Amino acid sequence: SQELEQSPQSLIVQEGKNLTINCTSSKTLYGLYWYKQKYGEGLIFLMMLQKGGEEKSHEKITAKLDEKKQQSSLHITASQPSHAGIYLCGADKVTNAGKSTFGDGTTLTVKP
Amino acid sequence: DAGVTQSPTHLIKTRGQQVTLRCSPKSGHDTVSWYQQALGQGPQFIFQYYEEEERQRGNFPDRFSGHQFPNYSSELNVNALLLGDSALYLCASSRRGAYNEQFFGPGTRLTVL
């Protein structure tokens, strides 16, 4: 069974619109990461959340980790074509274990 | 500062063959992890190397083996290739104890015919 569930699987938005991607775990997360991937390429680190209630932003992308540390959301404000790609959430099940598990990704298309 | 590099970029093999993929970690990193990413799925952890030894392993058969060299670079070997081994193989490097700062390479696309 998938340990990290991402929703939606795919998303098509008009340029300039806001969007949210969710990542849910059935277990407490010790570290939650968000990555962006262009098709067939490596993962680009966006941000990491560790503390319940933590929120981080990078340019127009904001990520939050809920208080119970079992769900995270990634929000993009005023989307641009450069935001298109696959967004993956990853997590460590044990503190600092270095053995990350990933969701299956959300494919984002931004229409100009 | 070069990031994580992987070679080759693409590879085509036939069933039953053996393949070796290579990874050079980011400067200052001593730990290398390997992941397999099938089309449309998230990366799956294969194993991790530190101090030239396999430290952790995911749910992959013994056909998957690896090695880490004194300069921290690493190889992933897959024997008796199956069609299902076709995937993007990603290498990630980090510093021991700082796994939350994993940097990924561009990957090697393996196609098994």
Short mmCIF file of C-alpha atoms in Angstrom, two decimals:
data_model
loop_
_atom_site.label_atom_id
_atom_site.label_comp_id
_atom_site.label_asym_id
_atom_site.label_seq_id
_atom_site.Cartn_x
_atom_site.Cartn_y
_atom_site.Cartn_z
CA SER A 1 0.00 0.00 0.00
CA GLN A 2 1.12 3.53 -0.70
CA GLU A 3 2.43 5.16 2.49
CA LEU A 4 2.17 8.70 1.17
CA GLU A 5 -0.93 9.66 -0.75
CA GLN A 6 -0.83 12.70 -2.97
CA SER A 7 -3.83 14.48 -4.40
CA PRO A 8 -4.72 15.32 -7.00
CA GLN A 9 -2.79 13.01 -9.34
CA SER A 10 -2.79 15.68 -12.00
CA LEU A 11 -3.80 19.30 -12.23
CA ILE A 12 -4.30 21.68 -15.14
CA VAL A 13 -4.58 25.36 -14.28
CA GLN A 14 -4.66 28.61 -16.19
CA GLU A 15 -1.64 30.83 -15.77
CA GLY A 16 -2.13 33.20 -12.88
CA LYS A 17 -4.39 30.89 -10.88
CA ASN A 18 -3.62 29.56 -7.42
CA LEU A 19 -3.45 25.85 -6.67
CA THR A 20 -2.93 23.42 -3.81
CA ILE A 21 -1.42 19.93 -3.73
CA ASN A 22 -1.88 17.67 -0.74
CA CYS A 23 0.23 14.90 0.76
CA THR A 24 -1.21 12.62 3.44
CA SER A 25 0.39 9.95 5.59
CA SER A 26 -1.25 7.43 7.90
CA LYS A 27 1.74 7.68 10.23
CA THR A 28 3.54 10.51 11.97
CA LEU A 29 6.12 12.11 9.77
CA TYR A 30 9.57 12.97 11.05
CA GLY A 31 10.55 15.00 8.05
CA LEU A 32 8.42 15.99 5.07
CA TYR A 33 10.06 17.13 1.85
CA TRP A 34 8.72 18.64 -1.29
CA TYR A 35 10.51 18.12 -4.58
CA LYS A 36 9.87 19.19 -8.15
CA GLN A 37 10.75 16.95 -11.07
CA LYS A 38 10.76 17.63 -14.77
CA TYR A 39 9.74 14.55 -16.73
CA GLY A 40 12.55 11.99 -16.78
CA GLU A 41 14.93 14.17 -14.78
CA GLY A 42 16.22 14.31 -11.23
CA LEU A 43 14.44 15.76 -8.22
CA ILE A 44 14.90 19.39 -7.29
CA PHE A 45 14.58 20.08 -3.57
CA LEU A 46 11.99 22.74 -2.75
CA MET A 47 11.66 22.70 1.02
CA MET A 48 11.58 20.58 4.14
CA LEU A 49 9.18 20.69 7.06
CA GLN A 50 9.81 19.05 10.40
CA LYS A 51 7.74 20.71 13.08
CA GLY A 52 4.00 20.45 13.40
CA GLY A 53 2.40 23.67 12.25
CA GLU A 54 5.53 24.70 10.36
CA GLU A 55 5.14 26.76 7.21
CA LYS A 56 7.82 27.68 4.69
CA SER A 57 7.82 29.74 1.53
CA HIS A 58 10.06 29.98 -1.47
CA GLU A 59 9.14 32.59 -4.04
CA LYS A 60 5.49 31.87 -4.84
CA ILE A 61 5.42 28.38 -3.31
CA THR A 62 4.31 27.82 0.29
CA ALA A 63 4.23 24.51 2.14
CA LYS A 64 2.65 23.68 5.47
CA LEU A 65 2.83 20.68 7.79
CA ASP A 66 -0.21 20.16 9.96
CA GLU A 67 -0.04 20.04 13.76
CA LYS A 68 -0.30 16.26 13.89
CA LYS A 69 2.47 15.94 11.32
CA GLN A 70 0.47 13.63 9.10
CA GLN A 71 -0.49 15.93 6.25
CA SER A 72 1.22 18.62 4.22
CA SER A 73 -0.03 21.00 1.57
CA LEU A 74 1.87 22.82 -1.15
CA HIS A 75 0.32 26.03 -2.40
CA ILE A 76 1.37 27.93 -5.50
CA THR A 77 0.22 31.51 -5.88
CA ALA A 78 -0.25 33.09 -9.30
CA SER A 79 1.00 30.05 -11.21
CA GLN A 80 3.34 30.46 -14.17
CA PRO A 81 4.35 28.06 -16.96
CA SER A 82 7.69 27.63 -15.17
CA HIS A 83 5.82 25.96 -12.30
CA ALA A 84 4.81 23.07 -14.56
CA GLY A 85 6.24 19.69 -13.62
CA ILE A 86 5.76 16.82 -11.21
CA TYR A 87 5.59 17.65 -7.52
CA LEU A 88 6.61 14.89 -5.14
CA CYS A 89 6.34 14.72 -1.40
CA GLY A 90 8.83 12.55 0.44
CA ALA A 91 9.18 11.60 4.07
CA ASP A 92 11.39 9.84 6.57
CA LYS A 93 9.58 7.34 8.75
CA VAL A 94 12.26 7.41 11.39
CA THR A 95 14.18 10.46 12.46
CA ASN A 96 17.26 11.02 10.35
CA ALA A 97 17.11 7.51 8.90
CA GLY A 98 17.95 8.60 5.39
CA LYS A 99 15.50 6.12 3.94
CA SER A 100 12.94 8.28 2.24
CA THR A 101 9.55 7.16 1.00
CA PHE A 102 7.75 9.13 -1.71
CA GLY A 103 4.28 9.75 -2.97
CA ASP A 104 3.51 9.07 -6.63
CA GLY A 105 3.56 12.73 -7.51
CA THR A 106 1.17 15.37 -8.81
CA THR A 107 1.61 16.42 -12.42
CA LEU A 108 0.99 20.13 -12.85
CA THR A 109 0.26 21.72 -16.22
CA VAL A 110 0.01 25.49 -16.44
CA LYS A 111 -1.74 26.81 -19.53
CA PRO A 112 -0.48 30.18 -20.77
CA ASP B 1 30.59 23.15 -7.16
CA ALA B 2 29.40 20.15 -9.12
CA GLY B 3 26.25 18.59 -7.83
CA VAL B 4 25.44 14.90 -7.97
CA THR B 5 26.41 13.38 -11.29
CA GLN B 6 25.30 10.10 -12.79
CA SER B 7 26.38 8.08 -15.79
CA PRO B 8 25.33 7.01 -18.27
CA THR B 9 22.30 9.18 -19.05
CA HIS B 10 20.51 6.48 -20.97
CA LEU B 11 21.05 2.76 -21.32
CA ILE B 12 19.35 0.01 -23.30
CA LYS B 13 19.84 -3.62 -22.31
CA THR B 14 18.17 -6.93 -23.04
CA ARG B 15 16.65 -9.36 -20.59
CA GLY B 16 19.19 -11.43 -18.69
CA GLN B 17 22.02 -8.94 -19.11
CA GLN B 18 23.82 -7.14 -16.33
CA VAL B 19 24.16 -3.38 -15.91
CA THR B 20 26.29 -1.00 -13.84
CA LEU B 21 25.24 2.55 -13.09
CA ARG B 22 27.55 5.14 -11.58
CA CYS B 23 27.12 8.07 -9.23
CA SER B 24 29.42 10.78 -7.95
CA PRO B 25 28.12 12.58 -4.87
CA LYS B 26 28.07 16.28 -4.27
CA SER B 27 31.30 17.68 -2.84
CA GLY B 28 31.37 17.26 0.93
CA HIS B 29 28.85 14.41 0.94
CA ASP B 30 29.78 10.93 2.13
CA THR B 31 26.50 9.03 1.89
CA VAL B 32 24.89 7.76 -1.29
CA SER B 33 21.37 6.41 -1.67
CA TRP B 34 19.91 4.77 -4.76
CA TYR B 35 16.27 4.92 -5.84
CA GLN B 36 14.28 3.30 -8.62
CA GLN B 37 11.50 5.34 -10.19
CA ALA B 38 9.09 3.54 -12.49
CA LEU B 39 7.05 5.58 -14.92
CA GLY B 40 4.26 7.45 -13.17
CA GLN B 41 5.41 6.50 -9.69
CA GLY B 42 7.47 8.00 -6.95
CA PRO B 43 11.04 6.88 -6.29
CA GLN B 44 11.48 3.63 -4.35
CA PHE B 45 14.44 3.31 -1.99
CA ILE B 46 16.89 0.59 -3.05
CA PHE B 47 19.79 0.96 -0.62
CA GLN B 48 22.19 3.38 1.02
CA TYR B 49 25.97 3.33 1.30
CA TYR B 50 28.18 4.95 3.88
CA GLU B 51 31.82 4.19 4.68
CA GLU B 52 31.87 1.75 1.77
CA GLU B 53 29.22 -0.47 3.31
CA GLU B 54 25.53 -1.01 2.64
CA ARG B 55 23.74 0.52 5.64
CA GLN B 56 20.08 0.27 4.76
CA ARG B 57 18.16 -1.63 2.14
CA GLY B 58 14.71 -1.38 0.69
CA ASN B 59 12.53 -4.19 -0.61
CA PHE B 60 14.64 -5.15 -3.61
CA PRO B 61 16.00 -8.61 -4.53
CA ASP B 62 19.64 -9.61 -4.32
CA ARG B 63 19.97 -9.00 -8.06
CA PHE B 64 20.44 -5.40 -7.01
CA SER B 65 23.83 -4.80 -5.46
CA GLY B 66 26.08 -1.86 -4.98
CA HIS B 67 29.44 -0.58 -4.03
CA GLN B 68 30.92 2.58 -2.61
CA PHE B 69 34.50 3.61 -3.26
CA PRO B 70 36.92 5.46 -0.95
CA ASN B 71 36.17 8.71 -2.81
CA TYR B 72 32.47 8.22 -1.88
CA SER B 73 31.36 7.55 -5.44
CA SER B 74 29.05 4.60 -5.87
CA GLU B 75 27.89 1.97 -8.33
CA LEU B 76 24.59 0.19 -8.66
CA ASN B 77 24.69 -3.24 -10.28
CA VAL B 78 21.68 -5.14 -11.50
CA ASN B 79 22.05 -8.74 -12.63
CA ALA B 80 19.72 -10.90 -14.72
CA LEU B 81 17.74 -7.91 -15.94
CA LEU B 82 13.97 -8.20 -16.21
CA LEU B 83 11.61 -6.09 -18.27
CA GLY B 84 10.28 -4.70 -14.99
CA ASP B 85 13.68 -3.23 -14.18
CA SER B 86 13.08 -0.55 -16.80
CA ALA B 87 13.00 2.70 -14.85
CA LEU B 88 14.77 5.92 -13.99
CA TYR B 89 17.50 5.18 -11.45
CA LEU B 90 18.23 8.11 -9.18
CA CYS B 91 21.22 8.63 -6.95
CA ALA B 92 21.04 10.96 -3.97
CA SER B 93 23.88 12.12 -1.79
CA SER B 94 23.96 13.58 1.70
CA ARG B 95 26.17 14.01 4.71
CA ARG B 96 25.98 11.37 7.40
CA GLY B 97 23.38 12.49 9.92
CA ALA B 98 21.99 15.18 7.64
CA TYR B 99 19.70 13.09 5.46
CA ASN B 100 17.20 15.87 5.27
CA GLU B 101 19.61 17.52 2.86
CA GLN B 102 19.58 14.93 0.12
CA PHE B 103 20.61 16.14 -3.31
CA PHE B 104 19.51 14.11 -6.30
CA GLY B 105 21.32 13.48 -9.54
CA PRO B 106 19.65 13.70 -12.96
CA GLY B 107 19.16 9.94 -13.11
CA THR B 108 19.96 7.13 -15.53
CA ARG B 109 17.13 5.94 -17.76
CA LEU B 110 17.39 2.17 -18.11
CA THR B 111 15.33 0.40 -20.76
CA VAL B 112 15.24 -3.40 -20.76
CA LEU B 113 14.03 -5.01 -23.99
#
